[in-house]
Amino acid sequence: MPPKAAGAGKPQKKKKWSKGKMKEKVNAACLFDKATYEKVLNEVPKYKMITTSILCDRLRINGSLARKSIATLMAQGQIRIVSKHANQAIYTRATNT
């Protein structure tokens, strides 16, 4: 038998599977505190585009709170609807036109 090359006789390491990428968990509030509710009433009507997901992202509230706050602002006439679909509704600030 011919001599083996150096390192040819070592067993190969078994391939390790990656654990996958974990999505970062968002700590969203499920109840309004005083500061967040004031921000909803004062700042949200000034946003150019208002959706449930935008409110969840910017204010760190959960989706049901975002939907309820949008309904409240609609009832007060501070925002108006642009497009309503089964899953996504788009609102904007209320103007005179």
XYZ file of N, CA, C and O in Angstrom:
388
model
N 0.839 -1.183 0.000
C 0.000 0.000 0.000
C 0.875 1.235 0.000
O 1.844 1.302 0.756
N 0.517 2.232 -0.808
C 1.309 3.457 -0.802
C 1.018 4.248 0.472
O -0.066 4.144 1.064
N 1.959 5.055 0.906
C 1.743 5.847 2.121
C 0.657 6.908 1.897
O 0.553 7.489 0.827
N -0.138 7.130 2.961
C -1.225 8.111 2.864
C -0.682 9.522 3.029
O 0.327 9.734 3.693
N -1.406 10.487 2.448
C -1.024 11.891 2.610
C -1.327 12.300 4.054
O -2.181 11.723 4.729
N -0.626 13.296 4.521
C -0.815 13.751 5.890
C -2.225 14.303 6.067
O -2.678 15.126 5.294
N -2.921 13.847 7.068
C -4.255 14.349 7.361
C -5.356 13.663 6.578
O -6.518 13.976 6.746
N -5.040 12.717 5.706
C -6.079 12.077 4.899
C -6.858 11.055 5.705
O -7.968 10.712 5.357
N -6.296 10.586 6.803
C -6.951 9.545 7.568
C -7.881 10.074 8.654
O -8.522 9.289 9.329
N -7.977 11.384 8.843
C -8.822 11.932 9.902
C -10.290 11.812 9.507
O -10.647 12.070 8.355
N -11.150 11.471 10.446
C -12.581 11.434 10.116
C -13.142 12.849 9.956
O -12.729 13.765 10.646
N -14.078 12.993 9.030
C -14.681 14.305 8.783
C -15.646 14.654 9.918
O -16.316 13.775 10.452
N -15.716 15.954 10.244
C -16.694 16.401 11.244
C -18.076 16.392 10.618
O -18.237 16.728 9.446
N -19.072 16.026 11.405
C -20.432 15.987 10.906
C -20.939 17.418 10.724
O -20.693 18.277 11.564
N -21.690 17.671 9.633
C -22.199 19.008 9.347
C -23.255 19.366 10.381
O -24.158 18.588 10.676
N -23.141 20.578 10.927
C -24.115 21.042 11.904
C -25.162 21.887 11.181
O -24.835 22.751 10.390
N -26.399 21.619 11.489
C -27.489 22.367 10.887
C -27.661 23.672 11.617
O -27.528 23.748 12.829
N -27.978 24.724 10.850
C -28.194 26.027 11.485
C -29.529 26.003 12.216
O -30.450 25.284 11.855
N -29.623 26.799 13.229
C -30.841 26.848 14.038
C -31.932 27.669 13.352
O -33.053 27.724 13.817
N -31.597 28.374 12.284
C -32.567 29.233 11.615
C -32.567 30.608 12.245
O -32.090 30.806 13.354
N -33.100 31.556 11.527
C -33.130 32.921 12.044
C -34.396 33.117 12.857
O -35.497 32.842 12.392
N -34.230 33.615 14.060
C -35.379 33.878 14.924
C -35.817 35.321 14.728
O -34.991 36.228 14.686
N -37.132 35.530 14.618
C -37.673 36.877 14.505
C -37.621 37.531 15.878
O -37.912 36.882 16.887
N -37.254 38.795 15.893
C -37.167 39.508 17.160
C -38.565 39.729 17.721
O -39.475 40.163 17.025
N -38.740 39.404 18.983
C -40.046 39.526 19.624
C -40.285 40.968 20.020
O -39.463 41.594 20.673
N -41.432 41.518 19.597
C -41.776 42.898 19.918
C -42.601 42.896 21.196
O -43.547 42.123 21.333
N -42.224 43.741 22.123
C -42.951 43.832 23.383
C -44.019 44.914 23.234
O -43.799 46.066 23.561
N -45.188 44.520 22.721
C -46.256 45.482 22.438
C -47.198 45.572 23.636
O -47.507 44.567 24.271
N -47.635 46.785 23.916
C -48.556 47.006 25.032
C -49.957 46.544 24.650
O -50.395 46.720 23.513
N -50.659 45.948 25.597
C -52.025 45.506 25.325
C -53.052 46.412 26.003
O -54.252 46.228 25.819
N -52.584 47.381 26.776
C -53.452 48.389 27.381
C -52.809 49.754 27.186
O -51.582 49.874 27.178
N -53.628 50.785 27.053
C -53.094 52.134 26.917
C -52.619 52.648 28.268
O -53.298 52.468 29.276
N -51.468 53.291 28.279
C -51.111 54.106 29.432
C -51.394 55.560 29.039
O -51.728 55.855 27.897
N -51.290 56.458 29.999
C -51.689 57.854 29.776
C -50.879 58.488 28.635
O -51.424 59.147 27.755
N -49.556 58.271 28.622
C -48.689 58.896 27.621
C -49.006 58.394 26.213
O -49.078 59.183 25.260
N -49.212 57.107 26.077
C -49.488 56.537 24.758
C -50.842 57.012 24.235
O -50.988 57.332 23.052
N -51.831 57.087 25.106
C -53.161 57.528 24.676
C -53.134 58.989 24.236
O -53.754 59.360 23.241
N -52.380 59.818 24.966
C -52.232 61.224 24.560
C -51.540 61.324 23.207
O -51.894 62.162 22.376
N -50.549 60.449 22.974
C -49.842 60.455 21.694
C -50.782 60.056 20.556
O -50.726 60.625 19.466
N -51.671 59.096 20.822
C -52.650 58.683 19.809
C -53.563 59.851 19.458
O -53.810 60.132 18.287
N -54.039 60.561 20.460
C -54.983 61.650 20.209
C -54.323 62.866 19.559
O -54.955 63.575 18.774
N -53.040 63.119 19.880
C -52.385 64.336 19.397
C -51.569 64.134 18.123
O -51.613 64.969 17.221
N -50.795 63.051 18.036
C -49.853 62.885 16.921
C -50.419 62.086 15.754
O -50.131 62.386 14.601
N -51.211 61.065 16.031
C -51.680 60.181 14.962
C -52.512 60.924 13.914
O -52.343 60.686 12.723
N -53.403 61.855 14.291
C -54.156 62.575 13.238
C -53.276 63.411 12.303
O -53.736 63.845 11.258
N -52.007 63.618 12.651
C -51.093 64.386 11.795
C -50.301 63.499 10.845
O -49.603 64.004 9.974
N -50.377 62.167 11.019
C -49.678 61.251 10.112
C -50.284 61.363 8.722
O -51.487 61.545 8.574
N -49.445 61.227 7.702
C -49.936 61.283 6.326
C -50.673 59.996 5.956
O -51.691 60.028 5.290
N -50.131 58.851 6.408
C -50.779 57.571 6.156
C -50.926 56.836 7.477
O -49.975 56.744 8.242
N -52.119 56.324 7.746
C -52.409 55.660 9.007
C -52.970 54.274 8.710
O -53.977 54.145 8.008
N -52.301 53.241 9.203
C -52.810 51.880 9.129
C -52.606 51.233 10.490
O -51.898 51.765 11.352
N -53.205 50.073 10.659
C -53.046 49.341 11.912
C -51.582 48.989 12.146
O -51.066 49.150 13.257
N -50.906 48.536 11.104
C -49.516 48.117 11.258
C -48.591 49.300 11.554
O -47.624 49.162 12.301
N -48.884 50.471 11.004
C -48.070 51.654 11.286
C -48.201 52.050 12.754
O -47.218 52.362 13.418
N -49.427 52.007 13.282
C -49.618 52.346 14.690
C -48.940 51.328 15.602
O -48.337 51.693 16.611
N -49.026 50.053 15.245
C -48.362 49.021 16.049
C -46.858 49.247 16.088
O -46.223 49.117 17.139
N -46.286 49.590 14.949
C -44.849 49.754 14.841
C -44.365 51.011 15.563
O -43.403 50.968 16.313
N -45.024 52.127 15.356
C -44.547 53.393 15.913
C -44.862 53.560 17.391
O -44.072 54.138 18.130
N -46.021 53.077 17.823
C -46.452 53.305 19.200
C -46.232 52.099 20.109
O -46.485 52.180 21.310
N -45.791 50.971 19.543
C -45.561 49.743 20.306
C -46.828 49.288 21.039
O -46.823 49.010 22.233
N -47.944 49.258 20.280
C -49.188 48.744 20.832
C -49.602 47.538 19.997
O -49.103 47.366 18.882
N -50.489 46.697 20.515
C -50.883 45.529 19.734
C -51.971 45.902 18.716
O -52.496 47.012 18.732
N -52.294 44.971 17.839
C -53.179 45.264 16.721
C -54.591 45.635 17.124
O -55.211 46.502 16.510
N -55.104 44.983 18.162
C -56.483 45.296 18.566
C -56.581 46.707 19.128
O -57.563 47.409 18.882
N -55.554 47.151 19.866
C -55.547 48.530 20.362
C -55.451 49.514 19.209
O -56.095 50.563 19.222
N -54.643 49.182 18.210
C -54.498 50.069 17.050
C -55.821 50.206 16.302
O -56.206 51.309 15.909
N -56.538 49.103 16.126
C -57.823 49.152 15.431
C -58.843 49.972 16.214
O -59.605 50.755 15.637
N -58.870 49.805 17.529
C -59.807 50.567 18.359
C -59.484 52.062 18.338
O -60.381 52.907 18.297
N -58.195 52.401 18.370
C -57.827 53.814 18.345
C -58.169 54.446 16.991
O -58.597 55.602 16.928
N -58.013 53.684 15.906
C -58.407 54.188 14.587
C -59.914 54.422 14.539
O -60.379 55.441 14.022
N -60.684 53.490 15.106
C -62.140 53.649 15.126
C -62.542 54.879 15.939
O -63.467 55.619 15.564
N -61.847 55.132 17.042
C -62.128 56.303 17.871
C -61.842 57.587 17.110
O -62.643 58.533 17.133
N -60.696 57.637 16.428
C -60.336 58.835 15.663
C -61.291 59.055 14.482
O -61.589 60.203 14.134
N -61.774 57.961 13.892
C -62.755 58.085 12.806
C -64.063 58.670 13.339
O -64.679 59.524 12.704
N -64.485 58.202 14.514
C -65.738 58.692 15.102
C -65.642 60.174 15.450
O -66.622 60.911 15.350
N -64.439 60.619 15.842
C -64.229 62.032 16.176
C -64.052 62.893 14.930
O -64.047 64.118 15.022
N -63.866 62.264 13.771
C -63.694 63.004 12.528
C -62.293 63.548 12.330
O -62.083 64.423 11.491
N -61.312 63.010 13.054
C -59.943 63.502 12.918
C -59.187 62.844 11.778
O -58.208 63.389 11.292
N -59.614 61.655 11.356
C -58.989 60.980 10.209
C -60.104 60.542 9.267
O -61.272 60.461 9.655
N -59.731 60.271 8.002
C -60.715 59.782 7.045
C -60.147 58.575 6.315
O -58.932 58.404 6.219
N -61.045 57.751 5.790
C -60.635 56.513 5.140
C -60.248 56.787 3.687
O -60.850 57.627 3.027
N -59.208 56.116 3.229
C -58.779 56.210 1.836
C -59.191 54.943 1.099
O -59.791 55.002 0.026
N -58.859 53.788 1.693
C -59.172 52.513 1.063
C -59.518 51.494 2.142
O -58.824 51.399 3.145
N -60.590 50.745 1.906
C -61.005 49.720 2.861
C -61.045 48.390 2.140
O -61.687 48.243 1.112
N -60.309 47.425 2.668
C -60.281 46.086 2.119
C -60.608 45.139 3.257
O -60.706 45.562 4.415
N -60.762 43.880 2.953
C -61.133 42.915 3.986
C -60.082 42.845 5.097
O -60.417 42.728 6.274
N -58.803 42.942 4.735
C -57.748 42.755 5.726
C -56.984 44.030 6.070
O -56.377 44.110 7.127
N -56.981 44.995 5.182
C -56.166 46.188 5.383
C -56.973 47.427 5.046
O -57.588 47.499 3.990
N -56.952 48.390 5.954
C -57.618 49.666 5.707
C -56.577 50.768 5.794
O -55.706 50.731 6.663
N -56.667 51.737 4.907
C -55.720 52.846 4.872
C -56.473 54.127 5.179
O -57.516 54.399 4.581
N -55.944 54.898 6.097
C -56.557 56.153 6.513
C -55.551 57.282 6.317
O -54.351 57.046 6.179
N -56.051 58.517 6.323
C -55.187 59.677 6.254
C -55.792 60.771 7.121
O -56.903 60.643 7.634
N -55.038 61.846 7.296
C -55.540 62.935 8.133
C -56.735 63.600 7.459
O -56.816 63.674 6.239
N -57.646 64.078 8.277
C -58.841 64.719 7.733
C -58.515 66.142 7.331
O -57.936 66.909 8.091
N -58.854 66.475 6.090
C -58.675 67.844 5.600
C -60.030 68.357 5.143
O -61.011 67.619 5.114
N -60.076 69.596 4.790
C -61.348 70.204 4.389
C -61.836 69.724 3.025
O -62.984 69.876 2.699
N -60.929 69.182 2.204
C -61.348 68.745 0.872
C -61.913 67.346 0.877
O -61.633 66.536 1.671
